[in-house]
Amino acid sequence: MALISDLITSNSAVYFIAGCCIGGFWLYRRVSAFQNLPGPPSPSFLTGTIYVFMFQTTVLALAGSLLDVVSPTTGREWLASVNNIYGGAAKFGTLFGGRSLVVNDPRAMHHILVKEQDSFEEWSAFADINTLIFGPGLLSTLGGQHKKQRKMLTPAFSVKHLRGMTPMFVSVARELETQISSMVKSGSKEIDVTVWLNRFALEVIGRGGMGHSFGKLSEASIFSDATKQLMAAVSAVIPGAALAPVLKYLGPAQFRRFVGKLIPWSLLQRLVYIADVMEDEAQKILKKQLEDLDNDVTDKDGQDVIGILLRANRTSVETERLSNEEVVAQISTLVFTAMDTTSSAIGRVLHLLALHPDVQEKLRVEVTEAYNHQDEAIDFNNVVTALPYLDAVIKETLRVYPPVPTMFRQTLNDTVLPLLHPITGENGTVIHEIPVEKGTDVFVNIIGSNHNPKTWGEDASEWKPERWLSELPESVAKIRDLSGVFAHQMTFLAGNRACIGFNFAQLEMRVVIAILIQSLEFSVPKDKEIAWNLGLMMIPVLKGSNSLQSQLPLIIKKREI
């Protein structure tokens, strides 16, 4: 017995020493990685700097209460100015003393998103969260499954198919204009435009994405009420991302949601409710789509995305087909990606026009004259020719204020990031490339890239629509050649995880702004100040609010056409 006791004691000591060595080596790798890279000091070993710099309003949702962790004025400004402070790449502290990268150097971003995109995969925590909420859709899948889904969906977002959808965009936009005009016919009025822009974006993606109407814009529904809370709920539960992998493998979606409802966290339970509402509606939409396909129904506004996908699915070889579960997930994913991001972008344009009445009037004159001189409807697909100032306003807004400020990647193997613009290390040496170890979290700084003064000039952070009306600097064209991205900017990313619906979003923005600006005049309330909080996306709120619920009150006045 003594021998056994000695053996156990001896093995325990060995295990303890081995564990300490492994843990020490792991910690050394985490702390020593990017040792020479510049970056902000880490105020806490436990939390690092990620909550301070990467999120304007990071909230901890415990027992249904919201705790504002940082000031809503740090994150976006830091991301936008990181070039001026540290250069095209910087280290920052993450949990338990770890080191991650925030990257906005053009060549490094091209390496991450295009050249070596298979080495930089979507952050697994976000993929897991998206799986729990939407199912195995385009935002949730990785590797080969993602590529297969994207291949099936891409034709539905082509310019050719979008041309057929333009009359639908115009119809819904005119419905929105009519609804708002009726509210201000007796005089100017303060209106929270986010409510109406969300309904507009939902109806557009409903008809164009699924061949389905969610109802009149004037009437709220259980589905519209649930989806308008989706982004806020997702942003609020991000601190609980560690639970996602556990819940993901608990079994079927219904069982996972049952377990989620048992967790005493009111925001998580709310998110489960929203996911249930979305899936129920998606199942109904898929059932109707399959019936229409079987009956060869073709009397819709145009070839919608899901209809095109289902037809392609039926003619594909079995190994390339998507399951019904995947199609349902695409429907929910389309609602999430197309509603909040686009309505936020449209809201930002209206807010900027309200802040800059001279730009608003110049745009109104252009649109009005274009409509007066057109024998037929304006070709919104060729807006650079038809409405160049509108095109400039939208491009500049998307550049300076991208709806999604940053994206997340994780390295799948050791690699090296080359830099277009060398940076100076903490020891004074010049750094031309950065070795990156497998498993490193990399933050793709979209705002930082769009505000890079080495690309856009010293006025990079200023909102100047006129810059698009003349020849852009050679440094901007170089970025276009390097990455092949939209309008020389990173707003829609690049590579195989770039925004698949960027043409859809642009067309939607062009149409609704052109129609609203003709008959409505926008200004800001004198007694309220709008701030844009940084979470998973930019969210308008009343300044000083710690809420993630969007709110954008504007004074709207009816104009005679």
Coordinates of C-alpha atoms in Angstrom, one line a residue:
M1 CA 0.0 0.0 0.0
A2 CA 2.9 2.3 0.8
L3 CA 4.4 1.6 -2.6
I4 CA 1.1 2.5 -4.3
S5 CA 0.8 5.7 -2.2
D6 CA 4.3 6.7 -3.1
L7 CA 3.7 6.0 -6.8
I8 CA 0.5 8.1 -6.8
T9 CA 2.3 10.9 -5.0
S10 CA 5.2 10.6 -7.4
N11 CA 3.0 10.6 -10.5
S12 CA 1.0 13.5 -9.1
A13 CA 4.1 15.6 -8.8
V14 CA 5.2 14.7 -12.3
Y15 CA 1.7 15.6 -13.7
F16 CA 1.8 18.9 -11.7
I17 CA 5.3 19.8 -12.9
A18 CA 4.3 18.9 -16.5
G19 CA 1.1 20.9 -16.3
C20 CA 3.0 23.9 -15.0
C21 CA 5.5 23.6 -17.9
I22 CA 2.8 23.3 -20.5
G23 CA 0.8 26.1 -19.0
G24 CA 3.9 28.2 -18.7
F25 CA 4.8 27.6 -22.3
W26 CA 1.3 28.4 -23.4
L27 CA 1.3 31.6 -21.4
Y28 CA 4.8 32.5 -22.7
R29 CA 3.6 32.1 -26.3
R30 CA 0.5 34.2 -25.7
V31 CA 2.5 37.0 -24.0
S32 CA 5.6 36.9 -26.1
A33 CA 3.8 36.8 -29.5
F34 CA 4.1 40.2 -31.2
Q35 CA 6.4 41.3 -28.4
N36 CA 8.0 44.0 -30.6
L37 CA 4.7 45.2 -32.2
P38 CA 3.4 48.6 -31.0
G39 CA 0.0 48.6 -29.2
P40 CA -1.9 50.1 -26.3
P41 CA -0.9 49.0 -22.8
S42 CA -3.1 46.4 -21.2
P43 CA -4.9 47.7 -18.1
S44 CA -5.9 44.2 -16.9
F45 CA -4.4 40.7 -17.2
L46 CA -7.9 39.3 -17.0
T47 CA -9.7 41.3 -19.7
G48 CA -6.9 42.9 -21.6
T49 CA -7.8 45.9 -23.7
I50 CA -10.3 44.3 -26.0
Y51 CA -13.4 45.7 -24.1
V52 CA -11.9 49.2 -23.8
F53 CA -10.8 49.6 -27.5
M54 CA -12.8 47.3 -29.6
F55 CA -16.3 48.0 -28.4
Q56 CA -17.9 51.4 -27.7
T57 CA -20.7 49.9 -25.7
T58 CA -19.8 46.4 -24.4
V59 CA -22.5 45.3 -22.1
L60 CA -22.7 42.5 -19.6
A61 CA -26.2 41.2 -19.5
L62 CA -26.6 39.6 -16.1
A63 CA -30.0 38.8 -14.6
G64 CA -31.6 41.0 -17.2
S65 CA -29.7 44.2 -16.2
L66 CA -27.3 46.1 -18.5
L67 CA -24.0 47.3 -17.2
D68 CA -22.2 49.9 -19.4
V69 CA -18.6 48.9 -19.3
V70 CA -16.9 51.6 -21.2
S71 CA -17.6 55.1 -22.5
P72 CA -19.5 55.1 -25.8
T73 CA -16.8 57.3 -27.3
T74 CA -13.7 55.2 -27.3
G75 CA -14.0 52.2 -29.7
R76 CA -14.8 53.8 -33.1
E77 CA -12.4 56.7 -32.7
W78 CA -9.5 54.4 -31.7
L79 CA -10.2 52.0 -34.6
A80 CA -10.4 54.9 -37.1
S81 CA -7.2 56.6 -35.8
V82 CA -5.1 53.4 -35.2
N83 CA -3.0 54.2 -38.3
N84 CA -1.9 57.5 -36.9
I85 CA -1.1 56.0 -33.5
Y86 CA 0.5 52.6 -34.3
G87 CA 0.5 52.0 -38.1
G88 CA -1.1 49.3 -40.1
A89 CA -1.0 46.6 -37.4
A90 CA -1.0 46.7 -33.6
K91 CA -1.1 44.2 -30.8
F92 CA -3.7 44.5 -28.1
G93 CA -4.4 42.4 -25.0
T94 CA -7.2 39.8 -24.8
L95 CA -8.4 37.5 -22.1
F96 CA -5.8 36.1 -19.6
G97 CA -2.8 38.0 -20.9
G98 CA -3.2 36.9 -24.5
R99 CA -2.1 39.0 -27.5
S100 CA -4.1 39.5 -30.7
L101 CA -3.7 41.6 -33.8
V102 CA -5.8 44.5 -35.1
V103 CA -4.9 44.9 -38.8
N104 CA -5.7 47.6 -41.4
D105 CA -2.5 47.6 -43.5
P106 CA -3.8 47.2 -47.2
R107 CA -1.3 44.4 -48.1
A108 CA -1.9 42.5 -44.8
M109 CA -5.7 42.7 -45.3
H110 CA -5.4 41.4 -48.8
H111 CA -3.3 38.5 -47.4
I112 CA -5.9 37.8 -44.8
L113 CA -9.1 38.2 -46.9
V114 CA -7.9 37.1 -50.4
K115 CA -4.5 35.6 -50.9
E116 CA -4.3 33.4 -47.9
Q117 CA -8.0 33.4 -47.0
D118 CA -8.0 29.6 -46.3
S119 CA -5.5 30.2 -43.5
F120 CA -7.8 32.9 -41.9
E121 CA -11.2 31.5 -41.0
E122 CA -14.2 33.2 -39.4
W123 CA -13.9 33.4 -35.6
S124 CA -15.3 30.1 -34.4
A125 CA -17.2 31.7 -31.5
F126 CA -19.2 33.8 -33.9
A127 CA -19.9 30.9 -36.2
D128 CA -21.2 29.0 -33.2
I129 CA -23.4 31.8 -32.1
N130 CA -24.8 32.2 -35.7
T131 CA -25.4 28.5 -35.9
L132 CA -27.5 28.6 -32.7
I133 CA -29.5 31.6 -33.9
F134 CA -29.9 31.0 -37.6
G135 CA -28.9 27.4 -38.2
P136 CA -26.3 26.3 -40.8
G137 CA -26.4 29.3 -43.1
L138 CA -23.9 31.4 -44.9
L139 CA -22.8 33.3 -41.7
S140 CA -22.5 30.0 -39.7
T141 CA -20.7 27.6 -41.9
L142 CA -17.0 27.3 -42.5
G143 CA -14.6 25.7 -45.0
G144 CA -16.1 23.5 -47.8
Q145 CA -19.7 23.8 -46.6
H146 CA -19.5 27.6 -46.7
K147 CA -18.0 27.6 -50.2
K148 CA -20.7 25.2 -51.4
Q149 CA -23.5 27.5 -50.1
R150 CA -21.9 30.7 -51.5
K151 CA -21.5 29.0 -54.9
M152 CA -25.2 28.3 -54.9
L153 CA -26.3 31.7 -53.8
T154 CA -23.9 34.0 -55.8
P155 CA -25.9 33.8 -59.1
A156 CA -29.0 35.1 -57.3
F157 CA -27.1 38.4 -56.4
S158 CA -25.8 39.1 -59.9
V159 CA -26.4 42.5 -61.5
K160 CA -28.5 40.8 -64.1
H161 CA -31.0 39.5 -61.6
L162 CA -30.9 42.8 -59.6
R163 CA -32.1 44.7 -62.7
G164 CA -35.3 42.7 -62.7
M165 CA -35.8 43.6 -59.0
T166 CA -35.5 47.4 -59.5
P167 CA -39.3 48.0 -59.9
M168 CA -39.9 46.2 -56.7
F169 CA -37.3 48.4 -54.9
V170 CA -39.0 51.5 -56.3
S171 CA -42.5 50.2 -55.3
V172 CA -41.5 49.6 -51.6
A173 CA -39.6 52.9 -51.4
R174 CA -42.7 54.8 -52.7
E175 CA -44.8 53.0 -50.1
L176 CA -42.4 54.2 -47.4
E177 CA -42.5 57.8 -48.8
T178 CA -46.3 57.8 -48.8
Q179 CA -46.4 56.5 -45.3
I180 CA -44.0 59.2 -43.9
S181 CA -45.6 62.0 -46.0
S182 CA -49.0 61.2 -44.4
M183 CA -47.5 61.6 -41.0
V184 CA -46.1 65.1 -41.8
K185 CA -48.8 66.4 -44.1
S186 CA -50.0 68.9 -41.5
G187 CA -46.6 70.1 -40.5
S188 CA -43.0 69.1 -39.7
K189 CA -42.8 66.3 -37.1
E190 CA -40.1 64.4 -35.2
I191 CA -40.0 60.8 -36.3
D192 CA -37.8 57.9 -35.2
V193 CA -36.8 56.8 -38.7
T194 CA -35.2 53.5 -37.6
V195 CA -38.7 52.0 -37.1
W196 CA -39.6 52.8 -40.7
L197 CA -36.3 52.0 -42.3
N198 CA -36.3 48.6 -40.5
R199 CA -39.7 47.8 -41.9
F200 CA -38.7 49.0 -45.4
A201 CA -35.5 46.9 -45.4
L202 CA -37.4 43.9 -44.1
E203 CA -40.1 44.2 -46.8
V204 CA -37.4 44.6 -49.5
I205 CA -35.5 41.5 -48.5
G206 CA -38.8 39.7 -48.1
R207 CA -39.9 40.4 -51.7
G208 CA -36.5 40.3 -53.3
G209 CA -34.9 37.7 -51.1
M210 CA -37.8 35.3 -50.6
G211 CA -40.7 36.2 -52.9
H212 CA -42.7 37.0 -49.7
S213 CA -44.3 40.1 -48.3
F214 CA -44.3 40.7 -44.6
G215 CA -47.2 43.1 -44.9
K216 CA -47.9 46.8 -45.1
L217 CA -45.2 49.1 -43.8
S218 CA -47.8 50.9 -41.7
E219 CA -48.5 47.7 -39.7
A220 CA -46.2 46.0 -37.2
S221 CA -46.2 42.3 -36.9
I222 CA -44.8 39.7 -34.5
F223 CA -42.1 39.0 -37.0
S224 CA -41.1 42.6 -37.6
D225 CA -41.2 43.4 -33.9
A226 CA -38.9 40.4 -33.2
T227 CA -36.4 41.1 -35.9
K228 CA -35.9 44.7 -35.1
Q229 CA -34.6 43.6 -31.6
L230 CA -32.3 41.0 -33.1
M231 CA -29.1 43.0 -33.5
A232 CA -29.4 44.5 -30.0
A233 CA -29.9 41.0 -28.5
V234 CA -27.0 39.5 -30.4
S235 CA -24.7 42.3 -29.4
A236 CA -25.7 42.0 -25.8
V237 CA -25.0 38.3 -25.4
I238 CA -21.5 38.4 -27.0
P239 CA -19.9 38.4 -23.6
G240 CA -21.5 34.9 -23.1
A241 CA -19.9 33.6 -26.3
A242 CA -18.1 30.9 -24.3
L243 CA -21.5 29.1 -23.9
A244 CA -22.0 28.8 -27.7
P245 CA -19.8 25.7 -28.3
V246 CA -21.4 24.0 -25.4
L247 CA -25.0 24.7 -26.6
K248 CA -24.1 24.0 -30.2
Y249 CA -23.4 20.3 -29.6
L250 CA -26.4 19.6 -27.3
G251 CA -28.5 18.1 -30.1
P252 CA -31.2 19.4 -32.4
A253 CA -32.0 23.1 -32.6
Q254 CA -35.3 22.7 -30.7
F255 CA -33.6 21.0 -27.8
R256 CA -30.8 23.6 -27.7
R257 CA -33.3 26.3 -27.5
F258 CA -35.2 24.5 -24.8
V259 CA -32.0 24.4 -22.8
G260 CA -31.3 28.1 -23.6
K261 CA -34.7 29.0 -22.1
L262 CA -33.7 27.3 -18.9
I263 CA -30.6 29.5 -18.4
P264 CA -31.6 32.3 -16.0
W265 CA -30.4 35.1 -18.4
S266 CA -33.3 37.2 -19.7
L267 CA -31.5 38.5 -22.8
L268 CA -30.5 34.9 -23.9
Q269 CA -34.1 33.9 -23.4
R270 CA -35.2 36.8 -25.5
L271 CA -32.8 35.8 -28.2
V272 CA -34.1 32.3 -28.2
Y273 CA -37.7 33.7 -28.6
I274 CA -36.5 35.8 -31.6
A275 CA -34.8 32.8 -33.2
D276 CA -38.0 30.7 -32.8
V277 CA -40.1 33.4 -34.4
M278 CA -37.6 33.7 -37.3
E279 CA -37.4 29.9 -37.9
D280 CA -41.2 29.5 -37.8
E281 CA -41.5 32.2 -40.5
A282 CA -38.7 30.8 -42.5
Q283 CA -40.3 27.3 -42.5
K284 CA -43.5 28.8 -43.8
I285 CA -41.7 30.7 -46.5
L286 CA -39.8 27.6 -47.6
K287 CA -43.0 25.6 -47.7
K288 CA -44.7 28.2 -50.0
Q289 CA -41.6 28.4 -52.2
L290 CA -41.5 24.7 -52.7
E291 CA -45.2 24.7 -53.5
D292 CA -44.7 27.5 -56.1
L293 CA -41.8 25.6 -57.6
D294 CA -43.9 22.4 -57.9
N295 CA -46.7 24.4 -59.5
D296 CA -44.4 26.5 -61.8
V297 CA -45.6 29.8 -60.3
T298 CA -43.8 32.7 -62.0
D299 CA -46.0 35.8 -61.2
K300 CA -43.7 37.4 -58.7
D301 CA -42.0 40.8 -58.6
G302 CA -38.9 39.2 -60.0
Q303 CA -36.7 36.2 -59.4
D304 CA -36.1 36.2 -55.7
V305 CA -32.9 34.9 -54.1
I306 CA -34.4 31.8 -52.4
G307 CA -36.5 30.9 -55.5
I308 CA -33.3 31.0 -57.7
L309 CA -31.5 29.0 -55.0
L310 CA -34.2 26.3 -54.9
R311 CA -34.3 26.0 -58.7
A312 CA -30.5 25.7 -58.9
N313 CA -30.7 23.2 -56.0
R314 CA -33.0 20.9 -57.9
T315 CA -30.8 20.8 -61.0
S316 CA -27.5 20.3 -59.1
V317 CA -25.8 17.0 -58.5
E318 CA -26.8 15.5 -55.2
T319 CA -23.4 16.2 -53.5
E320 CA -23.8 19.9 -54.2
R321 CA -27.4 20.4 -53.1
L322 CA -28.3 22.2 -49.9
S323 CA -30.6 20.5 -47.3
N324 CA -33.9 22.1 -46.3
E325 CA -32.3 22.9 -43.0
E326 CA -29.6 24.9 -44.8
V327 CA -32.2 26.7 -47.0
V328 CA -34.2 27.7 -43.9
A329 CA -31.0 29.0 -42.4
Q330 CA -30.3 31.1 -45.5
I331 CA -33.7 32.7 -45.1
S332 CA -33.1 33.7 -41.5
T333 CA -29.5 34.8 -42.4
L334 CA -30.8 37.0 -45.2
V335 CA -33.2 38.8 -42.8
F336 CA -30.4 39.4 -40.3
T337 CA -27.7 40.6 -42.7
A338 CA -30.0 42.6 -45.1
M339 CA -32.2 44.3 -42.6
D340 CA -30.1 45.8 -39.8
T341 CA -27.0 46.7 -41.8
T342 CA -28.8 48.3 -44.7
S343 CA -31.3 50.2 -42.6
S344 CA -28.4 51.4 -40.5
A345 CA -26.5 52.6 -43.6
I346 CA -29.7 54.4 -44.9
G347 CA -30.2 56.0 -41.5
R348 CA -26.6 57.2 -41.5
V349 CA -27.1 58.9 -44.9
L350 CA -30.3 60.6 -43.7
H351 CA -28.6 61.7 -40.5
L352 CA -25.6 63.2 -42.4
L353 CA -28.0 64.9 -44.8
A354 CA -29.8 66.4 -41.8
L355 CA -26.5 67.6 -40.4
H356 CA -25.4 69.0 -43.8
P357 CA -28.4 70.8 -45.3
D358 CA -26.3 72.2 -48.2
V359 CA -25.4 68.6 -49.3
Q360 CA -29.0 67.6 -48.9
E361 CA -30.2 70.4 -51.1
K362 CA -27.6 69.8 -53.8
L363 CA -28.7 66.1 -53.8
R364 CA -32.4 67.1 -54.0
V365 CA -31.7 69.3 -57.0
E366 CA -29.8 66.5 -58.8
V367 CA -32.6 63.9 -58.2
T368 CA -35.4 66.2 -59.1
E369 CA -33.8 67.3 -62.3
A370 CA -33.0 63.7 -63.2
Y371 CA -36.7 62.7 -62.8
N372 CA -37.9 65.8 -64.7
H373 CA -35.6 65.0 -67.7
Q374 CA -36.2 61.2 -67.9
D375 CA -38.8 59.8 -70.3
E376 CA -38.6 56.6 -68.4
A377 CA -37.6 55.7 -64.8
I378 CA -34.1 56.4 -63.7
D379 CA -31.7 53.6 -64.3
F380 CA -30.5 53.0 -60.7
N381 CA -28.2 50.3 -61.8
N382 CA -26.1 53.0 -63.7
V383 CA -26.3 55.6 -61.0
V384 CA -22.8 56.9 -61.6
T385 CA -24.1 58.3 -64.9
A386 CA -27.7 59.0 -63.9
L387 CA -27.1 60.4 -60.4
P388 CA -23.4 61.0 -59.8
Y389 CA -23.8 63.1 -56.6
L390 CA -26.1 60.5 -55.1
D391 CA -23.5 57.9 -55.9
A392 CA -20.8 60.0 -54.3
V393 CA -22.9 60.6 -51.1
I394 CA -23.5 56.9 -50.7
K395 CA -19.9 55.8 -51.4
E396 CA -18.5 58.4 -49.0
T397 CA -21.0 57.4 -46.3
L398 CA -20.1 53.7 -46.6
R399 CA -16.4 54.6 -46.5
V400 CA -16.3 56.9 -43.5
Y401 CA -19.1 55.2 -41.6
P402 CA -19.2 51.5 -42.5
P403 CA -22.2 49.8 -40.8
V404 CA -20.0 46.9 -39.7
P405 CA -16.8 48.3 -38.1
T406 CA -14.6 45.3 -37.8
M407 CA -14.6 41.6 -38.6
F408 CA -12.9 38.7 -36.8
R409 CA -10.6 36.0 -38.1
Q410 CA -8.6 33.2 -36.5
T411 CA -5.4 31.7 -38.0
L412 CA -5.6 28.0 -38.9
N413 CA -1.8 27.6 -39.3
D414 CA 1.4 29.5 -38.8
T415 CA 1.8 32.2 -41.4
V416 CA 3.4 35.6 -42.1
L417 CA 1.6 38.9 -42.8
P418 CA 3.4 41.2 -45.2
L419 CA 3.0 45.0 -44.8
L420 CA 2.6 47.6 -47.5
H421 CA 3.6 50.3 -45.1
P422 CA 6.4 49.2 -42.7
I423 CA 5.9 50.1 -39.0
T424 CA 8.4 50.8 -36.3
G425 CA 8.6 48.3 -33.5
E426 CA 8.8 49.1 -29.8
N427 CA 12.6 48.6 -29.9
G428 CA 12.9 51.0 -32.8
T429 CA 13.4 48.4 -35.6
V430 CA 11.5 48.6 -38.8
I431 CA 8.9 45.8 -39.3
H432 CA 8.1 44.7 -42.9
E433 CA 6.2 41.5 -42.0
I434 CA 4.6 39.9 -39.0
P435 CA 4.9 36.2 -38.1
V436 CA 1.5 35.0 -36.9
E437 CA 1.0 31.7 -35.0
K438 CA -1.8 29.2 -35.5
G439 CA -4.8 30.1 -33.3
T440 CA -4.2 33.8 -33.2
D441 CA -7.2 36.1 -33.2
V442 CA -7.0 38.7 -35.8
F443 CA -9.3 41.8 -35.9
V444 CA -9.8 43.1 -39.5
N445 CA -10.2 46.8 -38.9
I446 CA -12.6 48.0 -41.6
I447 CA -12.9 51.5 -40.3
G448 CA -9.1 51.8 -39.9
S449 CA -8.6 50.7 -43.5
N450 CA -11.2 53.2 -44.8
H451 CA -9.6 56.0 -42.8
N452 CA -6.0 55.3 -43.7
P453 CA -4.4 58.6 -44.5
K454 CA -1.7 56.8 -46.5
T455 CA -4.5 55.7 -48.8
W456 CA -7.0 58.5 -48.7
G457 CA -4.9 61.5 -47.7
E458 CA -4.8 63.7 -44.6
D459 CA -8.5 64.3 -44.8
A460 CA -9.3 60.6 -44.7
S461 CA -11.6 60.8 -41.7
E462 CA -13.6 63.7 -43.1
W463 CA -16.9 63.1 -44.8
K464 CA -16.5 64.7 -48.3
P465 CA -18.8 63.4 -51.0
E466 CA -17.1 65.6 -53.6
R467 CA -13.9 63.5 -53.4
W468 CA -15.8 60.9 -55.6
L469 CA -16.6 63.5 -58.3
S470 CA -12.9 63.9 -59.4
E471 CA -10.1 61.5 -60.0
L472 CA -9.1 59.7 -56.8
P473 CA -5.4 59.6 -55.7
E474 CA -3.1 57.0 -57.1
S475 CA -2.8 55.5 -53.7
V476 CA -6.5 54.7 -53.7
A477 CA -6.4 53.1 -57.1
K478 CA -3.6 50.9 -55.9
I479 CA -5.8 49.5 -53.1
R480 CA -8.4 48.7 -55.7
D481 CA -5.9 46.8 -57.8
L482 CA -4.6 45.0 -54.7
S483 CA -7.9 43.7 -53.4
G484 CA -10.5 44.2 -56.1
V485 CA -12.9 45.5 -53.5
F486 CA -16.0 47.8 -53.8
A487 CA -15.2 51.5 -54.4
H488 CA -11.6 51.1 -53.2
Q489 CA -12.7 50.4 -49.6
M490 CA -13.1 47.5 -47.2
T491 CA -16.7 48.2 -46.2
F492 CA -18.0 45.0 -47.8
L493 CA -14.7 43.1 -47.2
A494 CA -13.1 40.9 -49.9
G495 CA -12.5 37.3 -50.7
N496 CA -14.8 34.3 -50.1
R497 CA -16.5 35.8 -47.0
A498 CA -17.1 39.3 -48.5
C499 CA -20.7 40.5 -48.3
I500 CA -22.5 38.6 -51.0
G501 CA -25.4 41.1 -51.2
F502 CA -23.4 44.3 -51.6
N503 CA -25.0 45.1 -55.0
F504 CA -28.4 44.4 -53.5
A505 CA -27.7 46.8 -50.6
Q506 CA -26.3 49.6 -52.9
L507 CA -29.4 49.4 -55.1
E508 CA -31.7 49.6 -52.1
M509 CA -29.9 52.6 -50.8
R510 CA -29.9 54.5 -54.1
V511 CA -33.6 54.0 -54.7
V512 CA -34.9 54.9 -51.2
I513 CA -32.7 58.0 -50.8
A514 CA -33.6 59.3 -54.3
I515 CA -37.3 58.9 -53.6
L516 CA -37.4 60.2 -50.1
I517 CA -35.2 63.3 -50.8
Q518 CA -37.5 64.6 -53.5
S519 CA -40.5 65.2 -51.3
L520 CA -39.1 65.2 -47.7
E521 CA -36.7 67.5 -45.9
F522 CA -34.7 66.2 -43.0
S523 CA -33.2 68.1 -40.0
V524 CA -31.9 67.2 -36.5
P525 CA -33.9 67.9 -33.3
K526 CA -32.5 70.9 -31.4
D527 CA -33.0 69.2 -28.0
K528 CA -31.5 65.8 -28.9
E529 CA -28.1 64.6 -30.0
I530 CA -27.6 61.4 -31.9
A531 CA -24.6 59.1 -31.1
W532 CA -23.6 56.0 -32.9
N533 CA -22.6 53.2 -30.5
L534 CA -20.2 50.6 -31.7
G535 CA -21.1 46.9 -31.1
L536 CA -21.3 44.3 -33.8
M537 CA -22.4 47.1 -36.0
M538 CA -22.9 50.9 -35.7
I539 CA -26.2 51.6 -33.9
P540 CA -27.8 55.1 -33.6
V541 CA -28.9 56.0 -30.1
L542 CA -29.6 59.2 -28.1
K543 CA -26.3 60.4 -26.8
G544 CA -25.7 59.2 -23.3
S545 CA -27.8 56.2 -23.6
N546 CA -26.3 52.8 -22.8
S547 CA -29.0 51.0 -24.8
L548 CA -28.2 48.9 -27.9
Q549 CA -31.7 49.5 -29.2
S550 CA -31.4 51.8 -32.3
Q551 CA -33.1 55.2 -32.2
L552 CA -32.7 57.9 -34.8
P553 CA -35.2 60.8 -34.3
L554 CA -35.2 63.3 -37.1
I555 CA -37.4 66.3 -37.9
I556 CA -39.2 65.6 -41.2
K557 CA -41.0 68.2 -43.3
K558 CA -43.1 67.7 -46.4
R559 CA -42.0 69.4 -49.6
E560 CA -44.1 70.0 -52.6
I561 CA -42.8 68.2 -55.7

